XYZ file of C-alpha atoms in Angstrom:
400
model
C -14.210 3.093 14.901
C -17.993 3.251 14.906
C -19.277 2.157 11.813
C -20.943 5.676 11.475
C -17.391 7.096 10.987
C -17.187 5.158 7.727
C -20.257 6.473 6.625
C -23.043 4.682 4.848
C -22.649 1.473 2.262
C -23.262 2.382 -1.102
C -22.966 0.469 -4.542
C -19.710 1.315 -6.009
C -20.188 2.189 -9.910
C -17.558 2.154 -12.596
C -17.160 5.549 -14.438
C -16.587 5.421 -18.087
C -14.602 8.511 -19.565
C -14.207 7.013 -23.089
C -16.840 9.131 -24.339
C -16.350 12.344 -22.375
C -13.285 14.944 -21.692
C -10.473 13.635 -20.047
C -9.917 10.351 -21.863
C -6.537 10.631 -21.881
C -3.901 10.524 -18.844
C -0.364 11.168 -18.133
C 0.627 10.257 -14.689
C 3.916 10.892 -13.279
C 5.980 9.239 -10.811
C 9.274 9.809 -8.828
C 10.661 6.733 -6.948
C 11.337 8.121 -3.675
C 10.858 5.370 -1.066
C 11.761 2.300 -3.374
C 8.321 0.362 -4.279
C 5.835 2.480 -2.542
C 5.829 4.967 -4.819
C 5.655 2.888 -7.940
C 3.548 0.096 -6.254
C 0.555 2.971 -6.009
C 1.039 4.410 -9.317
C 1.106 0.912 -10.893
C -2.137 -0.134 -9.309
C -3.656 3.157 -9.975
C -2.643 3.055 -13.745
C -4.244 -0.280 -14.751
C -7.574 0.248 -12.664
C -7.709 3.798 -14.515
C -7.202 1.740 -17.743
C -9.219 -1.342 -17.276
C -11.791 -0.139 -15.226
C -12.592 3.353 -16.398
C -11.408 2.704 -20.202
C -8.550 5.307 -20.114
C -5.619 6.223 -22.366
C -3.038 6.120 -19.591
C 0.505 7.221 -19.883
C 2.862 6.394 -16.973
C 5.968 8.604 -16.601
C 8.682 6.685 -14.672
C 11.867 8.420 -13.251
C 13.625 4.972 -12.468
C 12.712 2.150 -14.778
C 15.073 -0.275 -13.058
C 13.646 -0.006 -9.711
C 9.979 -0.101 -11.266
C 10.845 -3.465 -13.109
C 10.960 -4.759 -9.378
C 7.278 -4.152 -9.454
C 6.714 -4.767 -13.163
C 8.470 -7.820 -13.784
C 7.532 -7.320 -17.725
C 9.244 -3.838 -18.157
C 12.382 -3.498 -20.287
C 14.178 -0.604 -18.404
C 16.004 -0.122 -21.570
C 13.060 1.024 -23.905
C 11.930 4.625 -23.693
C 8.233 3.621 -24.415
C 6.272 0.462 -24.033
C 2.952 -0.611 -23.221
C 1.848 -3.297 -20.184
C -1.167 -4.547 -19.720
C -2.921 -1.761 -21.583
C -0.590 0.966 -19.573
C 2.230 2.828 -21.930
C 4.870 2.949 -19.497
C 7.708 5.917 -20.475
C 11.106 7.081 -19.437
C 10.817 10.390 -17.288
C 10.833 13.546 -19.864
C 13.997 14.982 -20.838
C 14.475 18.496 -20.626
C 14.627 18.692 -24.319
C 11.827 16.167 -25.349
C 8.685 17.745 -26.546
C 5.526 16.007 -25.091
C 2.062 16.763 -25.764
C 0.171 16.992 -22.471
C -2.777 14.777 -22.021
C -6.212 15.892 -21.122
C -5.519 15.094 -17.353
C -1.820 15.542 -15.625
C -1.606 13.275 -12.627
C 1.242 14.455 -10.455
C 1.998 11.662 -7.572
C 2.998 12.799 -4.223
C 4.121 16.050 -5.004
C 6.893 14.588 -7.897
C 6.671 18.133 -10.102
C 6.048 18.023 -13.151
C 8.586 18.399 -15.823
C 9.326 21.712 -16.677
C 8.966 21.372 -20.513
C 5.822 19.327 -19.752
C 4.639 22.283 -17.351
C 4.871 25.034 -19.968
C 3.331 23.148 -22.738
C 0.009 22.377 -20.837
C -2.963 24.347 -22.036
C -5.745 25.849 -20.088
C -8.056 23.112 -20.608
C -5.255 20.543 -19.382
C -6.714 19.191 -15.613
C -3.692 19.299 -13.091
C -4.077 16.949 -10.340
C -1.558 16.317 -7.482
C -2.232 12.954 -5.684
C -1.280 13.359 -2.064
C -0.046 10.560 0.372
C -2.530 8.787 2.536
C -3.048 9.818 5.798
C -5.972 9.576 8.500
C -5.218 12.701 10.257
C -8.413 14.874 10.532
C -7.208 17.974 8.319
C -7.155 15.698 5.520
C -10.973 16.396 4.689
C -10.511 19.942 4.789
C -7.938 20.529 2.652
C -9.112 17.398 -0.308
C -10.064 18.712 -3.492
C -8.654 22.290 -2.971
C -7.002 23.987 -5.941
C -3.765 26.442 -6.028
C -3.596 29.349 -8.637
C -0.019 30.376 -8.493
C 0.485 29.325 -11.859
C -1.749 29.682 -15.110
C -3.113 26.535 -14.812
C -5.056 25.453 -11.386
C -3.304 22.857 -9.438
C -5.800 20.456 -7.393
C -4.809 18.514 -4.398
C -6.427 15.184 -4.158
C -5.987 13.484 -0.741
C -6.614 9.874 -0.289
C -8.532 8.761 2.821
C -10.649 7.024 5.230
C -13.893 8.638 4.798
C -16.396 10.110 2.370
C -15.358 13.293 2.932
C -11.752 12.523 1.063
C -10.477 10.938 -1.630
C -10.813 7.537 -0.959
C -8.621 4.194 -0.934
C -7.323 2.605 -3.680
C -9.086 -0.853 -4.375
C -9.599 -2.705 -7.986
C -12.827 -4.318 -8.311
C -13.437 -7.413 -6.352
C -10.094 -7.501 -4.905
C -11.802 -7.610 -1.239
C -13.911 -10.406 -2.157
C -11.260 -12.485 -3.906
C -9.334 -12.407 -0.799
C -11.980 -13.576 1.452
C -12.208 -16.468 -0.888
C -8.432 -17.271 -0.715
C -8.751 -17.034 3.254
C -11.714 -19.226 3.323
C -10.390 -21.829 1.392
C -7.528 -24.238 2.554
C -7.225 -25.852 -1.028
C -6.281 -22.468 -2.451
C -3.923 -21.452 0.050
C -2.147 -24.893 -0.213
C -1.940 -24.342 -3.883
C -0.549 -20.960 -3.335
C 1.959 -21.844 -0.469
C 3.302 -25.182 -2.685
C 3.730 -22.395 -5.636
C 6.442 -20.884 -3.121
C 8.137 -24.308 -2.084
C 5.965 -23.953 1.365
C 4.051 -26.350 3.431
C 0.593 -25.657 4.540
C 0.093 -26.349 8.494
C -1.500 -24.974 11.301
C 1.275 -22.793 12.640
C 0.435 -19.207 12.699
C 1.373 -17.361 9.790
C 3.362 -13.956 9.453
C 4.563 -12.181 6.541
C 7.431 -9.633 7.454
C 7.711 -6.202 5.266
C 9.403 -3.084 6.838
C 11.854 -0.809 6.924
C 15.193 -1.471 7.818
C 15.140 0.467 11.021
C 12.629 -1.411 12.468
C 13.538 -3.522 15.728
C 13.742 -6.873 13.921
C 15.941 -8.484 16.358
C 13.581 -8.202 19.087
C 10.340 -8.942 17.014
C 11.900 -12.484 16.272
C 13.224 -13.022 19.439
C 9.634 -12.378 20.778
C 8.255 -14.480 18.370
C 10.795 -17.698 19.267
C 9.508 -17.164 22.791
C 5.930 -16.903 21.999
C 3.450 -20.114 23.199
C 2.589 -21.384 19.422
C 4.394 -22.288 16.563
C 4.919 -19.351 13.968
C 6.445 -19.505 10.180
C 7.682 -16.043 9.219
C 7.782 -15.276 5.546
C 10.043 -12.497 4.445
C 9.893 -11.431 0.871
C 13.734 -10.449 -0.451
C 14.234 -6.641 1.040
C 16.567 -4.533 2.600
C 16.266 -6.258 5.931
C 17.722 -9.414 5.265
C 21.088 -8.531 6.775
C 19.339 -7.967 9.951
C 17.309 -11.469 9.783
C 20.260 -13.401 9.035
C 22.273 -11.544 11.598
C 19.500 -12.675 14.256
C 20.294 -16.157 13.423
C 24.040 -15.779 13.981
C 25.084 -15.691 10.174
C 28.459 -14.768 9.998
C 29.063 -11.065 9.237
C 30.917 -11.350 6.027
C 27.921 -13.697 4.924
C 24.905 -11.324 5.781
C 24.290 -10.160 2.215
C 24.273 -13.327 0.791
C 20.815 -14.737 1.829
C 19.189 -16.492 -0.977
C 15.426 -16.904 -1.518
C 14.378 -20.253 0.069
C 16.809 -20.397 2.950
C 15.275 -21.373 6.178
C 16.167 -20.335 9.831
C 14.689 -21.600 12.943
C 14.846 -20.324 16.819
C 12.346 -22.340 19.066
C 8.878 -21.553 17.995
C 10.034 -19.398 15.102
C 10.398 -20.728 11.700
C 11.507 -17.947 8.853
C 11.642 -18.662 5.357
C 12.832 -16.215 2.839
C 10.448 -15.593 -0.231
C 11.216 -14.032 -3.469
C 10.311 -10.543 -4.230
C 6.749 -11.253 -4.982
C 4.626 -9.807 -7.946
C 1.899 -7.595 -6.512
C -0.858 -10.288 -7.320
C 1.232 -12.757 -5.401
C 1.913 -10.391 -2.516
C -1.743 -9.533 -2.064
C -2.289 -13.564 -2.026
C 0.338 -13.889 0.724
C -1.224 -11.038 3.110
C -4.651 -12.765 2.504
C -3.556 -16.451 3.908
C -1.247 -15.045 6.711
C -2.808 -14.611 10.181
C -0.360 -11.170 11.108
C 0.990 -9.124 8.390
C 3.910 -6.627 9.059
C 3.340 -3.902 6.431
C 4.992 -0.494 5.700
C 4.601 2.920 3.930
C 1.701 3.263 1.861
C 0.999 0.771 -0.672
C 1.475 -2.447 1.272
C -0.490 -0.870 4.412
C -3.566 -0.619 2.290
C -3.362 -4.070 0.649
C -3.350 -5.270 4.607
C -6.628 -3.866 4.866
C -8.013 -5.257 1.778
C -6.471 -8.489 2.995
C -8.901 -7.828 6.414
C -6.220 -9.800 8.684
C -5.108 -8.533 11.729
C -1.558 -5.867 10.671
C 1.118 -4.063 12.251
C 1.832 -0.835 10.348
C 5.062 0.782 10.326
C 4.976 4.675 8.697
C 7.613 6.082 6.878
C 10.083 7.644 9.079
C 9.910 11.367 9.071
C 11.141 14.596 10.935
C 9.758 15.720 13.719
C 8.011 12.537 14.825
C 5.480 13.139 12.016
C 5.158 9.677 11.258
C 3.955 8.714 14.964
C 1.249 11.492 14.496
C 0.107 9.962 11.481
C 0.461 6.358 13.260
C -1.857 7.799 16.183
C -4.185 8.992 13.890
C -4.898 6.100 11.927
C -5.180 4.078 15.038
C -7.616 6.252 16.751
C -9.686 5.978 13.548
C -9.402 2.497 12.421
C -9.973 0.902 16.289
C -11.851 3.242 18.091
C -14.749 0.860 18.221
C -12.683 -1.977 18.969
C -12.675 -4.054 22.286
C -11.061 -1.846 25.056
C -8.434 -4.771 25.995
C -7.811 -5.495 22.305
C -7.246 -1.918 21.256
C -4.796 -1.349 24.176
C -2.700 -4.627 22.628
C -2.747 -2.988 19.141
C -1.507 0.137 20.298
C 0.870 -1.050 22.375
C 2.307 -3.374 19.631
C 2.564 -0.322 17.210
C 4.446 1.691 19.680
C 6.705 -1.027 20.308
C 7.485 -1.632 16.639
C 8.001 2.348 16.126
C 9.986 2.469 19.357
C 12.611 0.341 18.275
C 11.747 -2.636 21.021
C 9.205 -5.454 21.217
C 9.488 -7.261 24.219
C 8.152 -10.480 24.963
C 5.149 -9.456 27.085
C 4.096 -7.016 24.335
C 4.099 -9.636 21.772
C 2.598 -12.293 23.637
C -0.373 -9.674 24.862
C -0.965 -9.188 21.011
C -1.659 -12.857 20.233
C -3.619 -13.348 23.295
C -6.123 -10.510 21.837
C -5.322 -11.907 18.256
C -8.886 -13.683 17.873
C -10.936 -10.322 18.632
C -8.319 -8.251 16.859
C -9.178 -10.772 13.462
C -12.678 -10.123 13.987
C -12.564 -6.347 14.212
C -10.136 -5.937 11.255
C -12.521 -8.145 8.884
C -15.432 -5.835 10.034
C -13.260 -2.511 9.301
C -11.988 -3.621 6.277
C -15.671 -5.006 4.941
C -17.046 -1.581 5.797
C -14.082 0.444 3.957
C -14.609 -1.792 0.924
C -18.252 -0.413 0.263
C -16.751 3.179 -0.046
C -16.350 4.535 -3.206
C -12.484 3.878 -4.282
C -10.063 6.211 -5.070
C -9.818 5.672 -8.996
C -13.557 6.081 -9.226
C -13.305 9.057 -6.859
C -10.564 10.902 -9.316
C -12.641 10.298 -12.673
C -15.765 11.694 -10.751
C -13.740 14.582 -9.713
C -12.114 15.176 -12.923
C -15.424 14.768 -14.761
C -16.810 17.928 -12.692
C -13.795 19.992 -13.557
C -14.009 19.264 -17.224
C -17.466 20.575 -17.296
C -16.144 23.872 -15.417
C -13.199 24.561 -17.857
């Protein structure tokens, strides 16, 4: 990717709407893919509240799952305020809720019918779409649909200035870089997880369960260098345990802190990490396997080599999304390194990472590392998603 494709760097400004129309925002989140939807919504809601001084209500349809991401959340309470965000249960059909100035519908989750009916003409309605690097995104970003009494605007995140940008809190990139460059800080974090800091290659593994996990673990075990692989508790644990010969009757009993070894590979099972700790894990690892949307973007801000697994879709739509991202992000990368990245991603989504494919990726890792840092640094100079949303809603409020 040429630097011009990420457009001209600029100073990112905080936009304060506290004294303008659109101060109160309602964010709606249906949890479809376990943690991805709520992960994005929770990060965005906090950023809107803290950096843009907005009153934010976050409506969630499954508080039990959300509590994994928000540990202090009480799933039994219909409403509670955490970190300056009011978190509410998804409205029932008979609930009378006064709509806010802005209704932010995330990922086409569909607003509750009673809420939609109560919305006034002055309510600003935005649907935040899923992230994609496909070229058509820029053409559809910020368009409106007039199928109802209120215009519904479609906001597309993306990697260029012609889109809605990427979710990124102030200074997250700089904080990650500080950690990545400080062995003492890394050591402190690893010790907090009962891990040892040494010179082995560090890899984090977070994926969907249909990924070719056994072939990846085998390729790691057969690689020419020692590897520490950190696996936060998730649905892939049975596959990890099975690879190491755990009896089938015990596959679902793997606990935090358990360790497995095979040749050059050491695997440690980590607890389900807070968003802050997961960011730190990504920043100290040499390679990060990530999935969906939330962890994908966090891997970019970690500025370390990563292999992304898109959410599985029909008609191979996920492959189209993957190819579009690889073409955009790595277009100006060294040809040999770029091929190794593409080969590794293709193998990961095609159900088999062979030893030669993995070793070729490792052979090109220094080049991939330098390039990833360069690209992440350029993206961090763009206006972020929350700021672009606020600017967009400011302009809309003037027209209403």
